Amino acid sequence: MFSTGDDPAARLRHELHTPLTSILAYTRLLRDDLAGTPAADALREGVACLDAIDRNALRLQRYVDGVILPLATVAEDPTDAHRAGATDLVAVLRDAVDLARRVAVAGAVSIHADAPATVHVAVDDLVCRHLVGQLVLWLATTAPSRAHIEIALRANPVPAIDAKIVAHGELTAPQPRPSDPQKPADLRVASAVASLCGGEVRLDETSFRLTLPASVLATASHLSP
């Protein structure tokens, strides 16, 4: 254990990491015990369940370090421009598209992104990369084989990324959009994080729209109780 003192971020990290660390340690001990016993279907199922617990706990730790703590820092002092107002959304989108293209090669999915030179948003860089990367990668892995993904980043009236899947042979026809699509669990988290940043995620089965605040004041007012 460690002393957190009066640092809110350290206290938050301590409160969130402590139970996750306990879960990880105990599940790994149980998994090691089961692995040393004679093989049986029930035991194999038990090991698989413990593996799932372990994976989910690790994912939660990544959310804590990569999303929750940066958000807490911005909420504590949203006027700090270095932390909350100097992220170039164009650079973030470029990196996300580069990664998605490598993943999309397997399905022969093409991705085109159109963006201005720079678009600054009042969101922590790590949080912004998490949001944009997760959404673009989700669309790239959801697209059917030989589909095309069109992405447009605009600065006005608010910074926004619009992305959609266009099926092969239908370059001008949008896909049908359900009125209330079910979001995968990870995308529900992305929507909640965007809202905490003062932005919004709208998505259906074939597209998403992410808006983010251009100013620190927008973030601060949204985070105010």
mmCIF file of C-alpha atoms in Angstrom:
data_model
loop_
_atom_site.group_PDB
_atom_site.id
_atom_site.type_symbol
_atom_site.label_atom_id
_atom_site.label_comp_id
_atom_site.label_asym_id
_atom_site.label_seq_id
_atom_site.Cartn_x
_atom_site.Cartn_y
_atom_site.Cartn_z
ATOM 1 C CA MET A 1 0.000 0.000 0.000
ATOM 2 C CA PHE A 2 1.058 3.613 -0.376
ATOM 3 C CA SER A 3 0.169 6.943 1.102
ATOM 4 C CA THR A 4 -2.143 9.098 -1.029
ATOM 5 C CA GLY A 5 -1.923 12.251 1.066
ATOM 6 C CA ASP A 6 -4.134 15.085 -0.152
ATOM 7 C CA ASP A 7 -3.741 14.328 -3.874
ATOM 8 C CA PRO A 8 -7.261 13.607 -5.233
ATOM 9 C CA ALA A 9 -5.904 11.754 -8.276
ATOM 10 C CA ALA A 10 -3.734 9.525 -6.092
ATOM 11 C CA ARG A 11 -6.658 8.796 -3.765
ATOM 12 C CA LEU A 12 -8.866 7.938 -6.727
ATOM 13 C CA ARG A 13 -6.221 5.637 -8.194
ATOM 14 C CA HIS A 14 -5.804 3.952 -4.810
ATOM 15 C CA GLU A 15 -9.556 3.425 -4.345
ATOM 16 C CA LEU A 16 -10.003 1.955 -7.827
ATOM 17 C CA HIS A 17 -6.814 -0.088 -8.102
ATOM 18 C CA THR A 18 -6.936 -1.739 -4.678
ATOM 19 C CA PRO A 19 -10.011 -3.949 -5.299
ATOM 20 C CA LEU A 20 -8.893 -4.705 -8.859
ATOM 21 C CA THR A 21 -5.475 -5.809 -7.639
ATOM 22 C CA SER A 22 -7.105 -8.090 -5.076
ATOM 23 C CA ILE A 23 -9.379 -9.607 -7.733
ATOM 24 C CA LEU A 24 -6.450 -10.233 -10.077
ATOM 25 C CA ALA A 25 -4.282 -11.804 -7.375
ATOM 26 C CA TYR A 26 -7.017 -14.103 -6.054
ATOM 27 C CA THR A 27 -8.226 -15.284 -9.462
ATOM 28 C CA ARG A 28 -4.666 -16.123 -10.500
ATOM 29 C CA LEU A 29 -4.124 -18.106 -7.315
ATOM 30 C CA LEU A 30 -7.331 -20.074 -7.955
ATOM 31 C CA ARG A 31 -6.399 -20.616 -11.591
ATOM 32 C CA ASP A 32 -2.975 -21.978 -10.615
ATOM 33 C CA ASP A 33 -4.615 -24.367 -8.135
ATOM 34 C CA LEU A 34 -7.066 -25.653 -10.758
ATOM 35 C CA ALA A 35 -4.343 -26.002 -13.368
ATOM 36 C CA GLY A 36 -2.468 -28.418 -11.114
ATOM 37 C CA THR A 37 -5.404 -30.829 -10.663
ATOM 38 C CA PRO A 38 -6.360 -33.706 -13.004
ATOM 39 C CA ALA A 39 -8.058 -32.527 -16.175
ATOM 40 C CA ALA A 40 -11.855 -32.591 -16.165
ATOM 41 C CA ASP A 41 -14.551 -30.676 -18.004
ATOM 42 C CA ALA A 42 -15.727 -28.929 -14.845
ATOM 43 C CA LEU A 43 -12.197 -27.848 -13.983
ATOM 44 C CA ARG A 44 -11.566 -26.583 -17.504
ATOM 45 C CA GLU A 45 -14.749 -24.527 -17.307
ATOM 46 C CA GLY A 46 -13.604 -23.140 -13.965
ATOM 47 C CA VAL A 47 -10.244 -22.092 -15.435
ATOM 48 C CA ALA A 48 -12.033 -20.437 -18.380
ATOM 49 C CA CYS A 49 -14.240 -18.447 -15.977
ATOM 50 C CA LEU A 50 -11.215 -17.302 -13.988
ATOM 51 C CA ASP A 51 -9.469 -16.286 -17.223
ATOM 52 C CA ALA A 52 -12.505 -14.156 -18.124
ATOM 53 C CA ILE A 53 -12.441 -12.475 -14.691
ATOM 54 C CA ASP A 54 -8.724 -11.819 -15.102
ATOM 55 C CA ARG A 55 -9.166 -10.262 -18.570
ATOM 56 C CA ASN A 56 -12.007 -8.015 -17.444
ATOM 57 C CA ALA A 57 -10.103 -6.836 -14.365
ATOM 58 C CA LEU A 58 -7.122 -5.943 -16.566
ATOM 59 C CA ARG A 59 -9.405 -4.023 -18.918
ATOM 60 C CA LEU A 60 -10.819 -2.083 -15.988
ATOM 61 C CA GLN A 61 -7.299 -1.220 -14.848
ATOM 62 C CA ARG A 62 -6.551 0.166 -18.306
ATOM 63 C CA TYR A 63 -9.729 2.274 -18.181
ATOM 64 C CA VAL A 64 -8.713 3.610 -14.772
ATOM 65 C CA ASP A 65 -5.221 4.612 -15.916
ATOM 66 C CA GLY A 66 -6.041 5.691 -19.477
ATOM 67 C CA VAL A 67 -9.469 7.291 -19.091
ATOM 68 C CA ILE A 68 -10.771 7.760 -15.538
ATOM 69 C CA LEU A 69 -7.673 9.391 -14.049
ATOM 70 C CA PRO A 70 -7.113 11.842 -16.954
ATOM 71 C CA LEU A 71 -10.786 12.826 -16.700
ATOM 72 C CA ALA A 72 -10.444 13.350 -12.964
ATOM 73 C CA THR A 73 -7.408 15.576 -13.551
ATOM 74 C CA VAL A 74 -9.279 17.704 -16.081
ATOM 75 C CA ALA A 75 -12.299 17.974 -13.768
ATOM 76 C CA GLU A 76 -10.048 19.123 -10.926
ATOM 77 C CA ASP A 77 -8.448 21.903 -12.987
ATOM 78 C CA PRO A 78 -10.181 22.335 -16.373
ATOM 79 C CA THR A 79 -8.449 25.666 -17.044
ATOM 80 C CA ASP A 80 -5.036 24.012 -17.436
ATOM 81 C CA ALA A 81 -4.583 24.398 -21.213
ATOM 82 C CA HIS A 82 -1.744 21.880 -21.404
ATOM 83 C CA ARG A 83 -3.963 19.131 -19.995
ATOM 84 C CA ALA A 84 -7.397 20.190 -21.209
ATOM 85 C CA GLY A 85 -7.202 22.391 -24.287
ATOM 86 C CA ALA A 86 -4.273 21.610 -26.548
ATOM 87 C CA THR A 87 -5.078 18.233 -28.152
ATOM 88 C CA ASP A 88 -4.920 18.254 -31.930
ATOM 89 C CA LEU A 89 -7.845 16.096 -33.056
ATOM 90 C CA VAL A 90 -6.380 15.805 -36.561
ATOM 91 C CA ALA A 91 -3.232 14.096 -35.257
ATOM 92 C CA VAL A 92 -5.319 11.825 -33.044
ATOM 93 C CA LEU A 93 -7.549 10.806 -35.961
ATOM 94 C CA ARG A 94 -4.561 10.217 -38.235
ATOM 95 C CA ASP A 95 -3.017 7.756 -35.770
ATOM 96 C CA ALA A 96 -6.361 6.005 -35.231
ATOM 97 C CA VAL A 97 -6.889 5.605 -38.985
ATOM 98 C CA ASP A 98 -3.342 4.271 -39.472
ATOM 99 C CA LEU A 99 -4.012 1.547 -36.897
ATOM 100 C CA ALA A 100 -7.471 0.762 -38.291
ATOM 101 C CA ARG A 101 -6.073 0.380 -41.811
ATOM 102 C CA ARG A 102 -3.639 -2.269 -40.615
ATOM 103 C CA VAL A 103 -6.505 -4.146 -38.981
ATOM 104 C CA ALA A 104 -8.854 -3.700 -41.968
ATOM 105 C CA VAL A 105 -6.426 -5.285 -44.425
ATOM 106 C CA ALA A 106 -7.723 -8.765 -43.543
ATOM 107 C CA GLY A 107 -11.221 -7.873 -44.763
ATOM 108 C CA ALA A 108 -10.051 -5.801 -47.752
ATOM 109 C CA VAL A 109 -11.753 -2.784 -46.159
ATOM 110 C CA SER A 110 -10.603 0.620 -47.401
ATOM 111 C CA ILE A 111 -10.597 3.740 -45.219
ATOM 112 C CA HIS A 112 -10.501 7.351 -46.379
ATOM 113 C CA ALA A 113 -10.261 10.282 -43.975
ATOM 114 C CA ASP A 114 -10.778 13.949 -44.825
ATOM 115 C CA ALA A 115 -9.643 16.585 -42.319
ATOM 116 C CA PRO A 116 -8.376 20.186 -42.128
ATOM 117 C CA ALA A 117 -4.833 21.016 -41.065
ATOM 118 C CA THR A 118 -5.536 21.265 -37.318
ATOM 119 C CA VAL A 119 -8.525 21.089 -35.005
ATOM 120 C CA HIS A 120 -7.883 21.642 -31.298
ATOM 121 C CA VAL A 121 -10.206 20.239 -28.655
ATOM 122 C CA ALA A 122 -10.418 20.747 -24.896
ATOM 123 C CA VAL A 123 -9.928 17.081 -24.043
ATOM 124 C CA ASP A 124 -6.930 15.340 -22.505
ATOM 125 C CA ASP A 125 -4.779 13.710 -25.211
ATOM 126 C CA LEU A 126 -4.943 10.202 -23.705
ATOM 127 C CA VAL A 127 -8.724 10.367 -23.333
ATOM 128 C CA CYS A 128 -9.112 11.712 -26.868
ATOM 129 C CA ARG A 129 -6.957 8.938 -28.330
ATOM 130 C CA HIS A 130 -8.922 6.325 -26.394
ATOM 131 C CA LEU A 131 -12.253 7.629 -27.701
ATOM 132 C CA VAL A 132 -11.303 8.147 -31.336
ATOM 133 C CA GLY A 133 -9.214 4.986 -31.566
ATOM 134 C CA GLN A 134 -11.950 2.828 -30.085
ATOM 135 C CA LEU A 135 -14.656 4.189 -32.389
ATOM 136 C CA VAL A 136 -12.605 4.018 -35.603
ATOM 137 C CA LEU A 137 -11.334 0.522 -34.803
ATOM 138 C CA TRP A 138 -14.878 -0.640 -34.001
ATOM 139 C CA LEU A 139 -16.119 0.578 -37.396
ATOM 140 C CA ALA A 140 -13.177 -1.037 -39.203
ATOM 141 C CA THR A 141 -13.825 -4.420 -37.590
ATOM 142 C CA THR A 142 -17.608 -4.147 -38.093
ATOM 143 C CA ALA A 143 -17.408 -3.375 -41.822
ATOM 144 C CA PRO A 144 -18.200 -6.261 -44.189
ATOM 145 C CA SER A 145 -15.537 -7.538 -46.580
ATOM 146 C CA ARG A 146 -14.613 -5.120 -49.398
ATOM 147 C CA ALA A 147 -16.558 -2.280 -47.797
ATOM 148 C CA HIS A 148 -15.345 1.319 -47.690
ATOM 149 C CA ILE A 149 -15.228 3.603 -44.654
ATOM 150 C CA GLU A 150 -15.557 7.347 -45.135
ATOM 151 C CA ILE A 151 -14.388 9.619 -42.298
ATOM 152 C CA ALA A 152 -14.740 13.409 -42.198
ATOM 153 C CA LEU A 153 -13.415 15.700 -39.468
ATOM 154 C CA ARG A 154 -14.813 19.215 -39.307
ATOM 155 C CA ALA A 155 -14.048 22.100 -36.946
ATOM 156 C CA ASN A 156 -17.314 24.054 -37.298
ATOM 157 C CA PRO A 157 -19.777 24.605 -35.788
ATOM 158 C CA VAL A 158 -18.133 22.236 -33.248
ATOM 159 C CA PRO A 159 -15.262 19.757 -33.659
ATOM 160 C CA ALA A 160 -16.891 16.587 -34.993
ATOM 161 C CA ILE A 161 -15.865 13.307 -36.595
ATOM 162 C CA ASP A 162 -18.420 11.671 -38.895
ATOM 163 C CA ALA A 163 -17.655 8.140 -40.069
ATOM 164 C CA LYS A 164 -19.748 5.619 -41.975
ATOM 165 C CA ILE A 165 -19.481 2.258 -43.705
ATOM 166 C CA VAL A 166 -20.364 2.259 -47.389
ATOM 167 C CA ALA A 167 -20.953 -1.250 -48.745
ATOM 168 C CA HIS A 168 -19.079 -2.391 -51.856
ATOM 169 C CA GLY A 169 -20.958 -1.244 -54.942
ATOM 170 C CA GLU A 170 -23.071 1.273 -53.001
ATOM 171 C CA LEU A 171 -20.761 4.269 -52.792
ATOM 172 C CA THR A 172 -23.648 6.747 -52.733
ATOM 173 C CA ALA A 173 -26.295 4.824 -50.786
ATOM 174 C CA PRO A 174 -26.199 4.905 -46.971
ATOM 175 C CA GLN A 175 -27.010 1.784 -45.001
ATOM 176 C CA PRO A 176 -30.347 1.588 -43.120
ATOM 177 C CA ARG A 177 -30.093 2.938 -39.590
ATOM 178 C CA PRO A 178 -32.049 1.511 -36.652
ATOM 179 C CA SER A 179 -33.730 4.091 -34.449
ATOM 180 C CA ASP A 180 -32.351 2.718 -31.189
ATOM 181 C CA PRO A 181 -29.378 0.414 -31.825
ATOM 182 C CA GLN A 182 -27.888 -1.680 -29.048
ATOM 183 C CA LYS A 183 -24.391 -0.459 -28.267
ATOM 184 C CA PRO A 184 -21.609 -2.915 -27.434
ATOM 185 C CA ALA A 185 -20.454 -2.552 -23.836
ATOM 186 C CA ASP A 186 -17.171 -0.853 -24.806
ATOM 187 C CA LEU A 187 -19.037 1.723 -26.888
ATOM 188 C CA ARG A 188 -21.397 2.492 -24.011
ATOM 189 C CA VAL A 189 -18.296 3.344 -21.995
ATOM 190 C CA ALA A 190 -17.009 5.512 -24.872
ATOM 191 C CA SER A 191 -20.338 7.360 -24.965
ATOM 192 C CA ALA A 192 -20.175 7.994 -21.218
ATOM 193 C CA VAL A 193 -16.574 9.241 -21.428
ATOM 194 C CA ALA A 194 -17.411 11.582 -24.311
ATOM 195 C CA SER A 195 -20.294 13.002 -22.290
ATOM 196 C CA LEU A 196 -18.019 13.629 -19.293
ATOM 197 C CA CYS A 197 -15.672 15.532 -21.623
ATOM 198 C CA GLY A 198 -18.505 17.782 -22.778
ATOM 199 C CA GLY A 199 -19.008 15.929 -26.063
ATOM 200 C CA GLU A 200 -21.337 13.298 -27.472
ATOM 201 C CA VAL A 201 -21.258 10.013 -29.372
ATOM 202 C CA ARG A 202 -24.077 9.082 -31.722
ATOM 203 C CA LEU A 203 -23.863 5.754 -33.492
ATOM 204 C CA ASP A 204 -25.781 3.009 -35.229
ATOM 205 C CA GLU A 205 -24.722 -0.246 -36.849
ATOM 206 C CA THR A 206 -22.863 1.421 -39.735
ATOM 207 C CA SER A 207 -21.756 4.873 -38.574
ATOM 208 C CA PHE A 208 -20.769 7.120 -35.703
ATOM 209 C CA ARG A 209 -20.584 10.848 -34.989
ATOM 210 C CA LEU A 210 -18.278 12.085 -32.240
ATOM 211 C CA THR A 211 -18.428 15.716 -31.134
ATOM 212 C CA LEU A 212 -15.958 17.233 -28.669
ATOM 213 C CA PRO A 213 -15.679 20.684 -27.054
ATOM 214 C CA ALA A 214 -13.394 23.236 -28.670
ATOM 215 C CA SER A 215 -12.901 25.256 -25.476
ATOM 216 C CA VAL A 216 -12.003 24.598 -21.868
ATOM 217 C CA LEU A 217 -15.109 26.476 -20.726
ATOM 218 C CA ALA A 218 -17.347 23.963 -22.504
ATOM 219 C CA THR A 219 -15.721 21.129 -20.603
ATOM 220 C CA ALA A 220 -15.834 22.923 -17.288
ATOM 221 C CA SER A 221 -19.504 23.854 -17.541
ATOM 222 C CA HIS A 222 -20.484 20.318 -18.473
ATOM 223 C CA LEU A 223 -18.587 18.853 -15.546
ATOM 224 C CA SER A 224 -20.054 21.271 -13.040
ATOM 225 C CA PRO A 225 -22.662 19.729 -10.669
#
